[in-house]
Coordinates of C-alpha atoms in Angstrom, one line a residue:
X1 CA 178.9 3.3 -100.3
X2 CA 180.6 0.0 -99.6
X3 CA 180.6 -1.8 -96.8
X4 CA 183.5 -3.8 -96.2
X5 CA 182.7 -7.2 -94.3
X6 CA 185.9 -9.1 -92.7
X7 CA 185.5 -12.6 -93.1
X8 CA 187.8 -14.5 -90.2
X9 CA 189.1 -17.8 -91.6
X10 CA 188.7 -20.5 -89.7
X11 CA 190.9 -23.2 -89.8
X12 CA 189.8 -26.8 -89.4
X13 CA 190.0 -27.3 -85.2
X14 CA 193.0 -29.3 -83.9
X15 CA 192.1 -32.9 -82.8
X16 CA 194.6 -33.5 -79.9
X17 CA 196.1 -36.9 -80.0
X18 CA 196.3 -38.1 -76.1
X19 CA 198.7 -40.5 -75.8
X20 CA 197.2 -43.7 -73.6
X21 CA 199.1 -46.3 -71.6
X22 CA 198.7 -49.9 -72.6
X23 CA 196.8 -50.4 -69.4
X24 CA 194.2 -47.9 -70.5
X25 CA 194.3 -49.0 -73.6
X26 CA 193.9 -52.5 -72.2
X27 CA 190.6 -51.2 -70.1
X28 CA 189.4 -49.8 -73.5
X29 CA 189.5 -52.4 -75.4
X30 CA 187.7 -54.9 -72.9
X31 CA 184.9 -52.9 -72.5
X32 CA 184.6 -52.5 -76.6
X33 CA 184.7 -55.8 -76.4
X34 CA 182.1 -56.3 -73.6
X35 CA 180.1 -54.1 -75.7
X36 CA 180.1 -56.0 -78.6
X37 CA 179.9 -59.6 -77.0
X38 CA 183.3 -60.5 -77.8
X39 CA 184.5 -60.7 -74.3
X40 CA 184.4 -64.7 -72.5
X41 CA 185.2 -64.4 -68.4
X42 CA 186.2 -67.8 -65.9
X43 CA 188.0 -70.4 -66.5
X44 CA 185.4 -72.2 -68.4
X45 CA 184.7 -69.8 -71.1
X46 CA 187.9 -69.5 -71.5
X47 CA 189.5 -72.3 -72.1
X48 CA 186.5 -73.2 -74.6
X49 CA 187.4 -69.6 -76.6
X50 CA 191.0 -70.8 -76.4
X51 CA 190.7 -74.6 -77.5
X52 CA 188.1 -73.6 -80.0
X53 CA 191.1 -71.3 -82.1
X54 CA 188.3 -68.1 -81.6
X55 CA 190.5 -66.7 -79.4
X56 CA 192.5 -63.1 -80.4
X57 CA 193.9 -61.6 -76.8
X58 CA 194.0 -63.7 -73.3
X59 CA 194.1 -61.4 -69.9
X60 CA 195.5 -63.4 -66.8
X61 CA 195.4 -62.0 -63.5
X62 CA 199.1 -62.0 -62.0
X63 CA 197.7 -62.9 -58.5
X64 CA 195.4 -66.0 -59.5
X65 CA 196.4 -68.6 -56.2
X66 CA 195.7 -71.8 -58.2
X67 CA 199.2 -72.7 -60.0
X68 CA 197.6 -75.6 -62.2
X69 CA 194.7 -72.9 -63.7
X70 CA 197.8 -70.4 -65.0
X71 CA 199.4 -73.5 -66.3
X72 CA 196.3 -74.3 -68.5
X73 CA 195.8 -71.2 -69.4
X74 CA 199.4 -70.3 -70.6
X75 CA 199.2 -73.7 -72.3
X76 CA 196.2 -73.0 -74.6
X77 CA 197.3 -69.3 -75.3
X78 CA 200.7 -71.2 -76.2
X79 CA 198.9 -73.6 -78.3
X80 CA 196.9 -70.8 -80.3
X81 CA 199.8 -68.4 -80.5
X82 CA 197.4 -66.0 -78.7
X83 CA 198.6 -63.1 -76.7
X84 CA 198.7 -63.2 -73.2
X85 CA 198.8 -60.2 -70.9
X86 CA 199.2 -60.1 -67.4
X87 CA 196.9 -57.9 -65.0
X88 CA 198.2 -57.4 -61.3
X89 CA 195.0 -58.3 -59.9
X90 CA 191.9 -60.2 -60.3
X91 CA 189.7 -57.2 -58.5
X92 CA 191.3 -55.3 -61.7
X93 CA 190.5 -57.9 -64.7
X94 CA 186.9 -58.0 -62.9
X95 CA 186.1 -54.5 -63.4
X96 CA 188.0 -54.1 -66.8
X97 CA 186.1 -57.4 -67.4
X98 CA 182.1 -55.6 -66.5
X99 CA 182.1 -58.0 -63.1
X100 CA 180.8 -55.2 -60.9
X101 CA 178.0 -52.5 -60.4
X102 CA 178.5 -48.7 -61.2
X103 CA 177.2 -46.2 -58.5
X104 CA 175.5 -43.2 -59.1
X105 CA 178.9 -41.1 -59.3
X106 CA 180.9 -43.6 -61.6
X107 CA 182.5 -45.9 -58.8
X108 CA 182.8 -49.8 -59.0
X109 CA 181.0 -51.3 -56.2
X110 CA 180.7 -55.1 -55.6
X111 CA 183.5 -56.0 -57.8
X112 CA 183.5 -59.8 -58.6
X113 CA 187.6 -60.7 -59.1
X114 CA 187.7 -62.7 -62.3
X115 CA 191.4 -64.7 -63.2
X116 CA 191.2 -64.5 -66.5
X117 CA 189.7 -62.9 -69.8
X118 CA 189.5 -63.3 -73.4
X119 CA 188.4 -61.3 -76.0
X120 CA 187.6 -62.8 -79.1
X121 CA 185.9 -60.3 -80.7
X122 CA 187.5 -56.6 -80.5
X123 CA 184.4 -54.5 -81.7
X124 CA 185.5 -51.9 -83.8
X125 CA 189.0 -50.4 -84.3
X126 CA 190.0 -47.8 -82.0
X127 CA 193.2 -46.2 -81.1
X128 CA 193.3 -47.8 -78.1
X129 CA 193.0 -51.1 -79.9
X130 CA 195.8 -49.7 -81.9
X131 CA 198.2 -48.9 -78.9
X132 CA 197.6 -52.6 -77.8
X133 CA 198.1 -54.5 -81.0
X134 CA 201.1 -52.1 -82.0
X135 CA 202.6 -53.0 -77.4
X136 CA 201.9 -57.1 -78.7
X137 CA 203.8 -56.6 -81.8
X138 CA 207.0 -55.3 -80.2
X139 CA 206.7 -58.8 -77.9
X140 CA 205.4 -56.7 -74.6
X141 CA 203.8 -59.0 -72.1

């Protein structure tokens, strides 16, 4: 007597690709970066990742007050023929940027607004890094 066993193929599961915005891309990538100590906040930092050529992506808050500090820092991104994206706020840029605490239920608290960012090392590729580099290619501010 035979017993017949039915055998259910399985086929390999479906990864779903989830299309991101270049904003959350943008998010991803700084924290990758924050991660991986690649990630210079201020002015100061900044313009020394920019003069010194280590830059690779510059973040400028679009609501920074001080006219001569965007001029600066559109100069040295200009200089390096390193991409510059704008965020709307500082309050943003500092929590994209790690400038605040997380609570207990994953909310920013005590955000610390930051005017500009620079990553100048990117971590490892992801596909949000991917989205990002692929929006900078096709000249996207």
């Amino acid at each position: 007597m035979k017993e017949e066993v039915a055998v259910e193929e399985t086929g390999s599961p479906e990864v779903e690709v989830k299309e991101i915005s270049v904003l959350d891309a943008l998010k991803e990538v700084l924290k990758k970066a924050l991660i991986f100590d690649g990630l210079r906040r201020g002015l100061h930092e900044c313009a020394k990742a920019l003069d010194r050529g280590s830059a690779r992506l510059c973040c400028l808050a679009k609501d920074c007050d001080n006219p001569e500090y965007t001029q600066l820092v559109r100069a040295l991104c200009d200089e390096g023929n390193v991409h510059l994206i704008m965020v709307d706020t500082r309050q943003e840029l500092g929590q994209w940027a790690g400038l605040c605490k997380i609570g207990a239920e994953g909310e920013a608290t005590k955000i610390v607004p930051c005017s500009c960012a620079v990553v100048t090392d990117y971590g490892e590729q992801t596909q949000a890094l991917g989205v990002l580099l692929e929006h900078l290619k096709k000249g996207g501010d």
